[in-house]
Structure formats: structure tokens, C-alpha cells
Tab-separated table of C-alpha atoms in Angstrom:
chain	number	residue	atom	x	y	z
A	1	UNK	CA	-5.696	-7.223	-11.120
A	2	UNK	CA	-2.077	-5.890	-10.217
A	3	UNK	CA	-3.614	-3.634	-7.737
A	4	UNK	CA	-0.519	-1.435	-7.125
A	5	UNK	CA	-0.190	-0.635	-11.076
A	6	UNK	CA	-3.872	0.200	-11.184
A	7	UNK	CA	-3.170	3.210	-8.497
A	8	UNK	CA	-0.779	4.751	-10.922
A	9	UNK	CA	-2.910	3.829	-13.866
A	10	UNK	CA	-6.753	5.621	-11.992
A	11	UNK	CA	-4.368	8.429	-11.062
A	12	UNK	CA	-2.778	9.376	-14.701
A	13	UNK	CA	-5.617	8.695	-16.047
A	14	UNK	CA	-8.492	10.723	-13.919
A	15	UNK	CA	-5.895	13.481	-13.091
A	16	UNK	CA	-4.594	13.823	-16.505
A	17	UNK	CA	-8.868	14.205	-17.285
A	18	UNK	CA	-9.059	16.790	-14.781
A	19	UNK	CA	-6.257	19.109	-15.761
A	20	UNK	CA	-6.112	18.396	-19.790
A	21	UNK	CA	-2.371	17.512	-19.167
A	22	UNK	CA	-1.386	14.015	-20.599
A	23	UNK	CA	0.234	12.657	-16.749
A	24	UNK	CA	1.924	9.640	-17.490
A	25	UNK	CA	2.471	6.849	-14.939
A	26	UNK	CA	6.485	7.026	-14.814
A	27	UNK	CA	5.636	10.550	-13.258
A	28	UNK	CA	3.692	8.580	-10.320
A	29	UNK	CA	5.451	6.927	-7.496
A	30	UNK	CA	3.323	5.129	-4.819
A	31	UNK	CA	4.032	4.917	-1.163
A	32	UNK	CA	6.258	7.749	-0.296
A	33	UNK	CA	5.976	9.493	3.295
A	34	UNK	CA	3.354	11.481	4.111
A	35	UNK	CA	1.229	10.548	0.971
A	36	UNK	CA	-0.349	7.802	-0.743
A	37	UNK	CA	1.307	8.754	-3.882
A	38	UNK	CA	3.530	11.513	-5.610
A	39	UNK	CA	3.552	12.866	-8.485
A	40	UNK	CA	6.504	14.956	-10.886
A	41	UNK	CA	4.199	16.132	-13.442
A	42	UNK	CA	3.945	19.812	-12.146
A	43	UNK	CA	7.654	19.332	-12.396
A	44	UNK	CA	7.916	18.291	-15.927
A	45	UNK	CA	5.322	20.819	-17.212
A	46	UNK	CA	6.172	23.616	-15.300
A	47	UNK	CA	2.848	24.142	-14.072
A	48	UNK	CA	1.590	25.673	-10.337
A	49	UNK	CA	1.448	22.246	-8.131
A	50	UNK	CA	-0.674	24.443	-5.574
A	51	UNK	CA	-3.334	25.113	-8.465
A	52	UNK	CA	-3.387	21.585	-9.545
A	53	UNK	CA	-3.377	20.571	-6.123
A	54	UNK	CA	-6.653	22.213	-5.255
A	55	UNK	CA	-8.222	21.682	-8.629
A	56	UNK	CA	-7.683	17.760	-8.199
A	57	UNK	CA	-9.050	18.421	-4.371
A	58	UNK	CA	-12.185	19.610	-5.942
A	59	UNK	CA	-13.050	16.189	-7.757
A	60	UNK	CA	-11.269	14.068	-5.577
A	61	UNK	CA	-14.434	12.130	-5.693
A	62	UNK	CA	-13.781	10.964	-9.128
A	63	UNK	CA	-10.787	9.141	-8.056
A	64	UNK	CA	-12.446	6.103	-8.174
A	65	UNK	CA	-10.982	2.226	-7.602
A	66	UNK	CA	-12.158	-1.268	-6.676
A	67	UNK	CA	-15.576	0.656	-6.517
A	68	UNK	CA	-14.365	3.436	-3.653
A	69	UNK	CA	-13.074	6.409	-3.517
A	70	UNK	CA	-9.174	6.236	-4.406
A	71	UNK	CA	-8.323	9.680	-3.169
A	72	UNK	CA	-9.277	12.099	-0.154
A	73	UNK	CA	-7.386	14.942	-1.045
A	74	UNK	CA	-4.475	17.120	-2.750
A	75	UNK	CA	-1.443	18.562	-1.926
A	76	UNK	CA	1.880	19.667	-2.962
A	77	UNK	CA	5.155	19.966	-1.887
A	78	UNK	CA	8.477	21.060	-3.778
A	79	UNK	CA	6.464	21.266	-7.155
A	80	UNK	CA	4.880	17.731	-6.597
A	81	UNK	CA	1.931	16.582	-6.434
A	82	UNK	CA	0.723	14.541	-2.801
A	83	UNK	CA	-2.446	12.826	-3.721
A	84	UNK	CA	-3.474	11.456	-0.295
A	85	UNK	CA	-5.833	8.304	-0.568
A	86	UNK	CA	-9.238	7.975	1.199
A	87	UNK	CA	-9.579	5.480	4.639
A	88	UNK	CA	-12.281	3.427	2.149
A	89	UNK	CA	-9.603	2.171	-0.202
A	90	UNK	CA	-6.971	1.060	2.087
A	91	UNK	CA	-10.004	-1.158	3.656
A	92	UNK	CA	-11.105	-2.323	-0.021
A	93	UNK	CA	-7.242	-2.939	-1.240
A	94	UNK	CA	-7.196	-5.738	1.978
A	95	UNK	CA	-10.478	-7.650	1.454
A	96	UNK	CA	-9.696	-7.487	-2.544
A	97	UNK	CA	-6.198	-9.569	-1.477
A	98	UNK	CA	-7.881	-11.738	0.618
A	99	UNK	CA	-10.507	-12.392	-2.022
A	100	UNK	CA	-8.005	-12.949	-4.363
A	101	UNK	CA	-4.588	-14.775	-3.440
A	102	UNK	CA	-4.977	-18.109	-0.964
A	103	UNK	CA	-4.675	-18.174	2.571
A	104	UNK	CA	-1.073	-18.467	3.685
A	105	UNK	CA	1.200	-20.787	5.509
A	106	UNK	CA	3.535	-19.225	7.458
A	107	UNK	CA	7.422	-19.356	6.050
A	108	UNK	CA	9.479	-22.485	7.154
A	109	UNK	CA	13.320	-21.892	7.892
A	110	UNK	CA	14.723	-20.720	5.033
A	111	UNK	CA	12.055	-20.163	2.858
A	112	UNK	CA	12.357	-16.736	2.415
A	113	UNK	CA	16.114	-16.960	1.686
A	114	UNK	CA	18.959	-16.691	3.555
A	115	UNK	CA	19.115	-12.895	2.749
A	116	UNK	CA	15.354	-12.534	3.723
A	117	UNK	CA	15.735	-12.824	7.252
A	118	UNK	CA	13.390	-10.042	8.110
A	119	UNK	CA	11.037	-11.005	5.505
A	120	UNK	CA	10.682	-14.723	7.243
A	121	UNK	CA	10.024	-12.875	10.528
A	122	UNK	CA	7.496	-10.575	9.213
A	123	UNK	CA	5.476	-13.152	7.394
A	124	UNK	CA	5.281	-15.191	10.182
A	125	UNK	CA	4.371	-12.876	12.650
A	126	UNK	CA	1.959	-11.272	10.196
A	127	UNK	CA	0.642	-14.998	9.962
A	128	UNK	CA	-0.038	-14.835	13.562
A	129	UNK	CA	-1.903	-11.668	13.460
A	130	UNK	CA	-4.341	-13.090	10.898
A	131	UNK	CA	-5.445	-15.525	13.235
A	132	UNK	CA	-7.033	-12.920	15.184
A	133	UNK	CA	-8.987	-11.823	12.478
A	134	UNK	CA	-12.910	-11.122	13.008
A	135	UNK	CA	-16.041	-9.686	10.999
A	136	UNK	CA	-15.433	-7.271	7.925
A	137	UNK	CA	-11.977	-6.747	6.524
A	138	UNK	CA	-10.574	-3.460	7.295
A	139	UNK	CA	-7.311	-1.327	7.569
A	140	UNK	CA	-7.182	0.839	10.499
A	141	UNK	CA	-7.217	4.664	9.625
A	142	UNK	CA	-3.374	4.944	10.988
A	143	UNK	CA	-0.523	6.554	8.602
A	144	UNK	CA	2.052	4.262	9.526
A	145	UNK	CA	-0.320	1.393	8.913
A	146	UNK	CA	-1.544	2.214	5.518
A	147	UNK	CA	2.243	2.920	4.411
A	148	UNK	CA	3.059	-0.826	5.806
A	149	UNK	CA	-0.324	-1.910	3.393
A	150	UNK	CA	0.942	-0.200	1.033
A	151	UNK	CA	4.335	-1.300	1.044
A	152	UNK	CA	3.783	-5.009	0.833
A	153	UNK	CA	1.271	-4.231	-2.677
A	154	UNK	CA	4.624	-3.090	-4.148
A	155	UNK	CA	5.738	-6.739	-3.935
A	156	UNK	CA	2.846	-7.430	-6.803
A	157	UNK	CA	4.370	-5.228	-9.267
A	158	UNK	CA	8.401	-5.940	-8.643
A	159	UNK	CA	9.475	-5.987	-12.133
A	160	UNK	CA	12.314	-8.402	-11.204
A	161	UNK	CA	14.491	-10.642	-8.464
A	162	UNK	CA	16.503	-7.949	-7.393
A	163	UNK	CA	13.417	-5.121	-6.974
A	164	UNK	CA	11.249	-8.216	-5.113
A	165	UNK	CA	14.222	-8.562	-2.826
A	166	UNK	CA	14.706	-4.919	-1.950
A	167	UNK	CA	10.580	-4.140	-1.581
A	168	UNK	CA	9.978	-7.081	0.523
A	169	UNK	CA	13.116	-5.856	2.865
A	170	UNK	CA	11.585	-2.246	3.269
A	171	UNK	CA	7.606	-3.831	3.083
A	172	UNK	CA	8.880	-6.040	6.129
A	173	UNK	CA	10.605	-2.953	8.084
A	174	UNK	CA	7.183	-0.813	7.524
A	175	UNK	CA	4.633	-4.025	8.766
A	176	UNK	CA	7.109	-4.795	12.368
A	177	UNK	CA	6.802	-0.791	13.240
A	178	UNK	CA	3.590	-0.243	11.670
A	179	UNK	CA	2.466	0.283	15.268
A	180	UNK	CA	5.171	2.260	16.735
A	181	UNK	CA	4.474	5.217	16.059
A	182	UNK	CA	0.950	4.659	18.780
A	183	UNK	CA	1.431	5.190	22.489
A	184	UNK	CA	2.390	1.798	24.027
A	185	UNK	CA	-0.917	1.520	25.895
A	186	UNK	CA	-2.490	1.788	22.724
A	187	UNK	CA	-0.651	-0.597	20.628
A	188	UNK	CA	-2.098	-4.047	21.723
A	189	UNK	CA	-5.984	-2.742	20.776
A	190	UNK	CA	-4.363	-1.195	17.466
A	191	UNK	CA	-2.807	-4.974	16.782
A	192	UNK	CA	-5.973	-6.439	16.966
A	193	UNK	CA	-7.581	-3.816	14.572
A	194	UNK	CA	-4.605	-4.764	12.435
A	195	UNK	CA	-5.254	-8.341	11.807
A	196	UNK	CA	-6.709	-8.080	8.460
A	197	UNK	CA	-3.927	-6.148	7.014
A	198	UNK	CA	-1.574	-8.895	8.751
A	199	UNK	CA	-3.766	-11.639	6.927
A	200	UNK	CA	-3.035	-9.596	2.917
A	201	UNK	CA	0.211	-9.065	3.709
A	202	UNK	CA	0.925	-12.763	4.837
A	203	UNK	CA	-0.786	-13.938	1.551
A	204	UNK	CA	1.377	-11.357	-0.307
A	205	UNK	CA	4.423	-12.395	1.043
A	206	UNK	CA	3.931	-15.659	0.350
A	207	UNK	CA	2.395	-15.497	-3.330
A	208	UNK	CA	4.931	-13.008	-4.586
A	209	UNK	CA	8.084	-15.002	-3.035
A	210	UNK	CA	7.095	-18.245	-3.674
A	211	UNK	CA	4.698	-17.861	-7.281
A	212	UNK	CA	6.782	-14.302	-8.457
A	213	UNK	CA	3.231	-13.353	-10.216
A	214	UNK	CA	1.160	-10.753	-10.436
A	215	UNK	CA	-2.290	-10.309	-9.462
């Protein structure tokens, strides 16, 4: 499954239910701040984003992917449409990667690329952070966090060498300061709750650089 196309495709698709209105997926972007995913449709139809906000709110539940509940909740801003996505699916997205892609090695010199730099570092330091890995796999129910999850999924759906190159850059950026955002204190417990999420984006990384497939 190309997990980050099948967000777009649930939301078009359930939302478009919903409100009658055909939503297509080049409406959808995934990942932006402060939401799981945006949408322009309110845009394009000229339609009240604050009524299709709360409408959607109502049946968030039937939001529905990898058999959780895709979205929490509804929002808008500047005519779009903030669909903010439930604490259960960011913890099903990482145990469906791990299920799915092999366990990774981490980068050697180089392997990334000489333009990759901070994609070499990440992987390997997300490597590291898998090894700490215990129990259940889970994403921690942190913003910053689930953006960084988030952001490495877009490497699956990179519809060529130059897009890979550029998402792996910012996916990188979002994993090293996933954390920084926490009081220092804090960080070195949040860490360990971030293991799993270091362990999918490791075998991202690696399967999308390396193979240049989708799942």
C-alpha cells in the first residue's frame, strides 16, 4: 500500500461522501503545519470552509484507515480545509512500515549521495534510535513528531529523482528537531518514546533511496 496516497485517497473520498461535493485528491496536500492535511476544495467551490469544517467534525469517525480512525477533527483556515488526524493512526502508519519494508542498515559514507548529507545523518541516527525500541509500536502524541512521521511517508509517493531528493532533505530536517520543540529535561524520555518512529523512518529512508518503490 502507498500509505501516503491512501490519506489523500480516504480523505476525497469520505469527505467528498459527506458533503456531496466531488473533492478530488490534487485539492489535498498532506503534512502542512498545524494539520495533518489541507485541503483547497472550499476554495475551488466557493463554499463556507467553517460549515464544512464542522460538518466533517461531526463524522470524523468515518475517516477510517489501516482499520483506525484517520481523522480527529476539522478546521479551517483562509477558506481551507485542516483535517487534523487522530493519535491512533500515526501509531498504526509506524507498525504498518515496520510490518511492511525490511529492517534497515544504517547508510555507509556516501550512500545517500553526496548532496544527501543530512539525509545520511538522519538515517543513521534514526538507526540508532530503533535500537531502543520495546513492546507495541507507537508514535508519541507530539505535533512536531507526527509532522517528522509524516514527512518521511512522503518519500513513498515522490513521483521522481528530483521530488525524492527535496522530501528526504525537509523529512530529515523535521526527524533531527522532531524533539525540539519539548523542554530539554523532557527530551531524553520523549527519545525513547520515539524509537519506533526512528525504526519506520530508518526503513523508509533506506527502501525509498536505495529500491525508489512504492509501498
Amino acid at each position: 500500500m502507498n500509505l501516503y496516497a491512501a490519506m489523500r485517497s480516504e480523505i476525497s473520498c469520505t469527505a467528498s461522501k459527506l458533503l456531496n461535493v466531488a473533492i478530488g485528491t490534487e485539492t489535498i496536500d498532506i503534512a502542512p503545519r498545524g494539520a495533518g492535511a489541507r485541503c483547497a476544495a472550499p476554495l475551488k467551490f466557493g463554499a463556507d470552509a467553517a460549515q464544512w469544517a464542522q460538518l466533517l467534525t461531526k463524522s470524523a469517525h468515518e475517516f477510517l484507515l489501516l482499520d483506525e480512525q484517520l481523522i480527529s477533527s476539522v478546521s479551517c483556515n483562509g477558506g481551507h480545509l485542516l483535517f487534523h488526524f487522530a493519535d491512533v493512526f500515526y501509531s498504526a502508519a509506524v507498525a504498518h512500515i515496520i510490518n511492511a519494508l525490511p529492517q534497515a542498515k544504517p547508510f555507509s559514507t556516501g550512500e545517500a549521495g553526496e548532496q544527501m548529507s543530512s539525509v545520511f545523518y538522519a538515517q543513521r541516527r534514526m538507526w540508532m534510535l530503533a535500537r531502543r525500541a520495546t513492546g507495541k509500536p507507537f508514535c508519541p502524541a507530539v505535533p512536531d513528531v507526527q509532522l517528522a512521521l509524516l514527512s518521511v511517508l512522503s518519500l513513498l509517493d515522490a513521483p521522481h529523482e528530483q521530488a525524492l531528493r527535496i522530501r528526504a532533505a525537509d523529512a530529515a530536517n523535521a526527524l533531527i528537531t522532531m524533539t525540539y520543540s519539548t523542554p530539554p529535561r523532557r527530551r531524553p524520555a520523549l527519545l525513547r518514546d520515539c524509537a519506533y518512529v526512528g525504526d519506520a523512518a530508518a526503513r523508509i529512508f533506506s527502501y525509498s533511496i536505495k529500491e525508489g518503490a512504492i509501498i
